[in-house]
Tab-separated table of C-alpha atoms in Angstrom:
chain	number	residue	atom	x	y	z
A	1	UNK	CA	9.869	-4.089	12.754
A	2	UNK	CA	11.981	-5.889	10.273
A	3	UNK	CA	13.100	-9.333	9.479
A	4	UNK	CA	15.170	-9.221	6.372
A	5	UNK	CA	16.033	-12.562	4.648
A	6	UNK	CA	13.898	-14.350	7.197
A	7	UNK	CA	13.120	-11.138	8.758
A	8	UNK	CA	9.577	-10.307	8.066
A	9	UNK	CA	7.134	-11.880	10.474
A	10	UNK	CA	8.960	-14.922	11.788
A	11	UNK	CA	6.072	-17.308	11.292
A	12	UNK	CA	5.564	-16.304	7.653
A	13	UNK	CA	9.250	-16.214	6.842
A	14	UNK	CA	9.785	-19.837	7.740
A	15	UNK	CA	7.081	-20.837	5.268
A	16	UNK	CA	9.153	-19.244	2.532
A	17	UNK	CA	12.463	-20.687	3.735
A	18	UNK	CA	11.981	-24.112	5.304
A	19	UNK	CA	10.738	-25.955	2.244
A	20	UNK	CA	13.306	-24.481	-0.193
A	21	UNK	CA	16.063	-25.725	2.120
A	22	UNK	CA	15.174	-29.233	0.950
A	23	UNK	CA	15.672	-28.142	-2.648
A	24	UNK	CA	19.405	-27.701	-2.014
A	25	UNK	CA	20.318	-31.051	-0.521
A	26	UNK	CA	22.613	-33.834	-1.603
A	27	UNK	CA	21.950	-37.583	-1.086
A	28	UNK	CA	20.533	-39.443	0.778
A	29	UNK	CA	17.619	-37.007	0.269
A	30	UNK	CA	17.142	-36.486	-3.451
A	31	UNK	CA	15.178	-33.515	-4.821
A	32	UNK	CA	15.502	-34.586	-8.453
A	33	UNK	CA	11.802	-35.362	-8.808
A	34	UNK	CA	10.550	-33.067	-6.042
A	35	UNK	CA	8.396	-29.957	-6.277
A	36	UNK	CA	11.664	-27.979	-6.097
A	37	UNK	CA	13.342	-29.550	-9.133
A	38	UNK	CA	12.074	-26.702	-11.341
A	39	UNK	CA	9.991	-23.603	-10.822
A	40	UNK	CA	8.025	-23.491	-7.581
A	41	UNK	CA	6.010	-21.017	-5.533
A	42	UNK	CA	5.206	-20.863	-1.818
A	43	UNK	CA	2.373	-18.693	-0.500
A	44	UNK	CA	1.612	-18.156	3.167
A	45	UNK	CA	-0.986	-16.341	5.237
A	46	UNK	CA	-1.447	-15.983	8.956
A	47	UNK	CA	-1.741	-13.674	11.917
A	48	UNK	CA	0.912	-11.784	13.894
A	49	UNK	CA	0.610	-10.274	17.355
A	50	UNK	CA	2.909	-7.261	17.397
A	51	UNK	CA	3.336	-3.712	18.781
A	52	UNK	CA	0.838	-1.145	17.546
A	53	UNK	CA	3.784	0.862	16.109
A	54	UNK	CA	7.557	1.029	16.569
A	55	UNK	CA	8.140	1.791	20.250
A	56	UNK	CA	4.623	0.887	21.403
A	57	UNK	CA	3.893	-1.210	24.490
A	58	UNK	CA	0.422	-2.138	23.173
A	59	UNK	CA	0.052	-5.350	21.174
A	60	UNK	CA	-2.385	-5.759	18.276
A	61	UNK	CA	-3.220	-8.719	16.041
A	62	UNK	CA	-2.865	-8.175	12.295
A	63	UNK	CA	-3.233	-10.417	9.230
A	64	UNK	CA	-0.123	-11.017	7.152
A	65	UNK	CA	0.948	-12.798	3.988
A	66	UNK	CA	4.140	-13.792	2.211
A	67	UNK	CA	5.311	-15.305	-1.057
A	68	UNK	CA	8.571	-16.954	-2.123
A	69	UNK	CA	9.897	-19.348	-4.731
A	70	UNK	CA	11.919	-19.577	-7.918
A	71	UNK	CA	10.674	-18.779	-11.417
A	72	UNK	CA	12.955	-19.145	-14.471
A	73	UNK	CA	16.043	-18.947	-12.301
A	74	UNK	CA	14.952	-15.832	-10.397
A	75	UNK	CA	14.596	-16.315	-6.657
A	76	UNK	CA	11.679	-14.696	-4.820
A	77	UNK	CA	12.261	-14.018	-1.119
A	78	UNK	CA	9.849	-12.688	1.490
A	79	UNK	CA	10.058	-9.348	3.253
A	80	UNK	CA	7.647	-7.709	5.682
A	81	UNK	CA	4.910	-6.370	3.384
A	82	UNK	CA	7.209	-6.819	0.424
A	83	UNK	CA	9.669	-9.041	-1.403
A	84	UNK	CA	13.201	-9.305	-2.758
A	85	UNK	CA	14.405	-10.868	-6.001
A	86	UNK	CA	17.621	-12.859	-6.377
A	87	UNK	CA	18.925	-12.489	-9.914
A	88	UNK	CA	21.875	-14.854	-9.430
A	89	UNK	CA	20.811	-18.368	-10.393
A	90	UNK	CA	23.036	-20.814	-8.520
A	91	UNK	CA	20.274	-23.276	-7.640
A	92	UNK	CA	22.141	-26.122	-9.352
A	93	UNK	CA	25.190	-25.970	-7.103
A	94	UNK	CA	25.640	-29.047	-4.918
A	95	UNK	CA	27.001	-27.193	-1.922
A	96	UNK	CA	29.456	-24.612	-0.693
A	97	UNK	CA	29.067	-20.877	-1.172
A	98	UNK	CA	26.380	-19.074	-3.161
A	99	UNK	CA	25.528	-15.401	-3.636
A	100	UNK	CA	22.374	-13.296	-3.833
A	101	UNK	CA	21.832	-9.938	-5.515
A	102	UNK	CA	18.720	-8.120	-6.680
A	103	UNK	CA	16.058	-5.484	-6.045
A	104	UNK	CA	13.991	-5.267	-2.864
A	105	UNK	CA	10.751	-3.424	-2.112
A	106	UNK	CA	8.482	-3.187	0.923
A	107	UNK	CA	5.629	-1.101	2.270
A	108	UNK	CA	6.153	0.375	5.748
A	109	UNK	CA	2.985	1.046	7.741
A	110	UNK	CA	4.418	2.447	10.981
A	111	UNK	CA	1.800	4.586	12.783
A	112	UNK	CA	-0.409	4.654	9.708
A	113	UNK	CA	-3.311	2.888	11.463
A	114	UNK	CA	-4.337	1.128	14.686
A	115	UNK	CA	-2.481	3.464	17.071
A	116	UNK	CA	-3.544	2.011	20.406
A	117	UNK	CA	-2.043	4.731	22.632
A	118	UNK	CA	-4.439	7.690	22.685
A	119	UNK	CA	-1.661	10.186	23.500
A	120	UNK	CA	0.518	9.082	20.567
A	121	UNK	CA	-2.601	9.046	18.386
A	122	UNK	CA	-2.900	12.808	18.940
A	123	UNK	CA	0.374	13.250	17.040
A	124	UNK	CA	-1.562	12.186	13.955
A	125	UNK	CA	-1.156	9.214	11.643
A	126	UNK	CA	1.851	8.837	9.389
A	127	UNK	CA	1.384	8.080	5.704
A	128	UNK	CA	2.523	4.655	4.536
A	129	UNK	CA	5.965	4.565	2.933
A	130	UNK	CA	7.164	2.562	-0.075
A	131	UNK	CA	10.809	1.582	0.328
A	132	UNK	CA	12.868	0.243	-2.569
A	133	UNK	CA	16.515	-0.562	-3.101
A	134	UNK	CA	18.937	-3.432	-3.414
A	135	UNK	CA	19.729	-6.560	-1.429
A	136	UNK	CA	22.964	-8.563	-1.530
A	137	UNK	CA	24.363	-11.466	0.412
A	138	UNK	CA	25.705	-14.998	0.475
A	139	UNK	CA	24.673	-18.440	1.653
A	140	UNK	CA	26.793	-21.307	2.988
A	141	UNK	CA	25.338	-24.825	2.856
A	142	UNK	CA	26.214	-27.900	4.886
A	143	UNK	CA	27.457	-25.929	7.903
A	144	UNK	CA	26.653	-28.323	10.765
A	145	UNK	CA	24.985	-31.153	8.833
A	146	UNK	CA	24.383	-32.153	5.180
A	147	UNK	CA	21.063	-30.301	5.016
A	148	UNK	CA	21.390	-26.924	6.768
A	149	UNK	CA	22.239	-23.438	5.517
A	150	UNK	CA	23.619	-20.180	6.927
A	151	UNK	CA	22.704	-16.953	5.109
A	152	UNK	CA	23.850	-13.350	5.393
A	153	UNK	CA	22.195	-10.455	3.578
A	154	UNK	CA	22.065	-6.678	3.603
A	155	UNK	CA	19.087	-4.627	2.435
A	156	UNK	CA	19.668	-1.011	1.430
A	157	UNK	CA	16.313	0.733	0.983
A	158	UNK	CA	15.176	4.298	0.344
A	159	UNK	CA	11.792	5.984	0.608
A	160	UNK	CA	10.616	6.219	-3.005
A	161	UNK	CA	7.121	7.472	-2.170
A	162	UNK	CA	8.167	11.046	-1.406
A	163	UNK	CA	7.210	10.963	2.289
A	164	UNK	CA	10.652	12.060	3.484
A	165	UNK	CA	11.274	8.822	5.385
A	166	UNK	CA	14.901	8.549	4.321
A	167	UNK	CA	17.054	5.440	4.193
A	168	UNK	CA	17.483	2.200	6.128
A	169	UNK	CA	20.340	-0.335	6.059
A	170	UNK	CA	19.356	-3.780	7.349
A	171	UNK	CA	22.017	-6.506	7.704
A	172	UNK	CA	20.899	-9.922	8.928
A	173	UNK	CA	22.138	-13.455	9.552
A	174	UNK	CA	19.845	-16.508	9.485
A	175	UNK	CA	20.282	-20.232	10.041
A	176	UNK	CA	17.925	-22.976	8.892
A	177	UNK	CA	18.027	-26.720	9.345
A	178	UNK	CA	15.532	-29.495	8.622
A	179	UNK	CA	15.069	-31.907	11.545
A	180	UNK	CA	13.340	-34.439	9.300
A	181	UNK	CA	11.604	-34.421	5.915
A	182	UNK	CA	8.576	-32.790	7.550
A	183	UNK	CA	10.015	-30.547	10.288
A	184	UNK	CA	12.376	-27.578	10.053
A	185	UNK	CA	13.557	-24.932	12.481
A	186	UNK	CA	15.859	-21.954	12.493
A	187	UNK	CA	16.781	-18.565	13.858
A	188	UNK	CA	17.775	-15.103	12.690
A	189	UNK	CA	19.558	-12.048	14.060
A	190	UNK	CA	19.800	-8.603	12.523
A	191	UNK	CA	20.224	-4.867	12.922
A	192	UNK	CA	18.676	-1.760	11.382
A	193	UNK	CA	20.573	1.472	10.789
A	194	UNK	CA	18.654	4.614	9.800
A	195	UNK	CA	19.491	8.080	8.536
A	196	UNK	CA	18.191	11.402	9.882
A	197	UNK	CA	15.272	11.387	7.457
A	198	UNK	CA	13.921	8.068	8.708
A	199	UNK	CA	14.491	9.040	12.337
A	200	UNK	CA	12.786	12.422	11.925
A	201	UNK	CA	9.775	10.968	10.086
A	202	UNK	CA	9.092	8.227	12.622
A	203	UNK	CA	10.349	9.496	15.982
A	204	UNK	CA	10.516	13.327	16.047
A	205	UNK	CA	7.826	15.415	17.759
A	206	UNK	CA	7.154	18.847	16.281
A	207	UNK	CA	5.920	21.858	18.301
A	208	UNK	CA	2.460	21.270	16.826
A	209	UNK	CA	2.552	17.607	17.766
A	210	UNK	CA	3.723	18.516	21.243
A	211	UNK	CA	0.820	20.913	21.715
A	212	UNK	CA	-1.691	18.320	20.512
A	213	UNK	CA	-0.339	15.412	22.565
A	214	UNK	CA	1.270	16.953	25.619
A	215	UNK	CA	4.540	15.171	24.821
A	216	UNK	CA	7.751	17.230	24.738
A	217	UNK	CA	9.235	18.280	21.413
A	218	UNK	CA	11.977	16.005	20.156
A	219	UNK	CA	14.364	15.982	17.200
A	220	UNK	CA	15.392	12.442	16.269
A	221	UNK	CA	18.734	11.560	14.680
A	222	UNK	CA	19.974	8.667	12.616
A	223	UNK	CA	22.105	5.727	13.752
A	224	UNK	CA	21.449	2.256	15.074
A	225	UNK	CA	17.678	1.813	15.382
A	226	UNK	CA	17.405	-1.727	16.704
A	227	UNK	CA	18.989	-5.128	17.201
A	228	UNK	CA	16.678	-8.097	16.687
A	229	UNK	CA	16.511	-11.884	16.995
A	230	UNK	CA	13.916	-14.522	16.161
A	231	UNK	CA	13.270	-18.263	16.253
A	232	UNK	CA	10.791	-20.303	14.245
A	233	UNK	CA	9.677	-23.795	13.288
A	234	UNK	CA	7.585	-25.287	10.481
A	235	UNK	CA	5.741	-28.577	9.975
A	236	UNK	CA	4.687	-30.107	6.670
A	237	UNK	CA	1.179	-31.480	7.147
A	238	UNK	CA	1.850	-34.695	5.199
A	239	UNK	CA	5.328	-35.167	6.655
A	240	UNK	CA	7.332	-34.366	3.529
A	241	UNK	CA	8.312	-30.894	2.305
A	242	UNK	CA	9.592	-32.400	-0.958
A	243	UNK	CA	6.140	-33.058	-2.412
A	244	UNK	CA	4.803	-29.560	-1.742
A	245	UNK	CA	1.346	-29.027	-0.305
A	246	UNK	CA	0.332	-27.464	3.015
A	247	UNK	CA	2.495	-26.578	6.019
A	248	UNK	CA	2.083	-24.681	9.274
A	249	UNK	CA	4.563	-22.464	11.118
A	250	UNK	CA	5.085	-20.748	14.459
A	251	UNK	CA	7.561	-18.019	15.303
A	252	UNK	CA	8.657	-15.406	17.821
A	253	UNK	CA	10.754	-12.286	17.293
A	254	UNK	CA	12.305	-9.738	19.690
A	255	UNK	CA	13.689	-6.307	18.842
A	256	UNK	CA	15.510	-3.891	21.164
A	257	UNK	CA	15.381	-0.218	20.175
A	258	UNK	CA	18.405	2.055	20.507
A	259	UNK	CA	19.315	5.694	19.863
A	260	UNK	CA	16.556	8.100	18.920
A	261	UNK	CA	14.103	5.234	18.420
A	262	UNK	CA	14.429	4.418	22.119
A	263	UNK	CA	14.922	7.953	23.457
A	264	UNK	CA	11.990	9.588	21.657
A	265	UNK	CA	9.093	10.390	24.042
A	266	UNK	CA	6.977	8.167	21.788
A	267	UNK	CA	8.953	5.225	23.173
A	268	UNK	CA	10.547	6.467	26.399
A	269	UNK	CA	7.393	8.035	27.894
A	270	UNK	CA	4.566	6.122	26.195
A	271	UNK	CA	6.041	2.785	25.134
A	272	UNK	CA	9.064	0.562	25.689
A	273	UNK	CA	12.334	-0.362	24.029
A	274	UNK	CA	11.638	-4.078	23.894
A	275	UNK	CA	9.399	-5.073	20.984
A	276	UNK	CA	7.868	-8.571	20.662
A	277	UNK	CA	6.170	-10.324	17.734
A	278	UNK	CA	4.449	-13.704	17.846
A	279	UNK	CA	3.108	-15.324	14.707
A	280	UNK	CA	1.316	-18.364	13.316
A	281	UNK	CA	0.704	-19.126	9.657
A	282	UNK	CA	-0.289	-21.687	7.067
A	283	UNK	CA	1.377	-22.035	3.703
A	284	UNK	CA	1.143	-24.012	0.490
A	285	UNK	CA	3.899	-25.009	-1.934
A	286	UNK	CA	3.009	-25.396	-5.625
């Protein structure tokens, strides 16, 4: 499950994107004396209802958290169980095109706990994977109105924890618009491409695993893993994102698995291709 650039859990991502959108606007909404006129930090926490693992048809509720902001010109952007840094400081631009570039890191917990399906559980738990790499992209402001933004980014991440989980390439496109000073909404679409290492680690079934679970052996290959889309909305509790403080958010996210991720017996026999996430969160801007 991914949600890169606003691609983590949809509900948490909006907390780290909706308020900063106000920090980029031109008159009649001035941010000169707002919480976003200098350094700022947004923290969010909530709950997500999501598949037990990639390919599962069992939903579980899990706690989640996110952080975003800007400190000394360095942007901090949320990822699922991780973050990305933007080292290009173009926060002072009035509009037009801006670029992002920096490191990204996340912790992947697929099948490392809470495996609801007892047959898949017999395959054994996977160890959590630390992924690190680089993210790059661009953002266009004032697309449909004076206050919206359209962003494109690509994450390129490798397993740096030595688990053999390989590489993932995650391009994504997101759109965000405030509806008023206290309400914002948006959407995101993306894809995930994986190499053989990632596919084998997460979706292959060895002869030993087959004997333990009763599922047929399977050798997974790399390629397109999923296509995903999400929608989300956020509300500032005092009606004005510009002065910081608390906000709440709701979101939903759908992912469709393809290739080995969909054809593996883990998904094809015990789960389903369609993966849903629902989330709700609270956040605070300092």
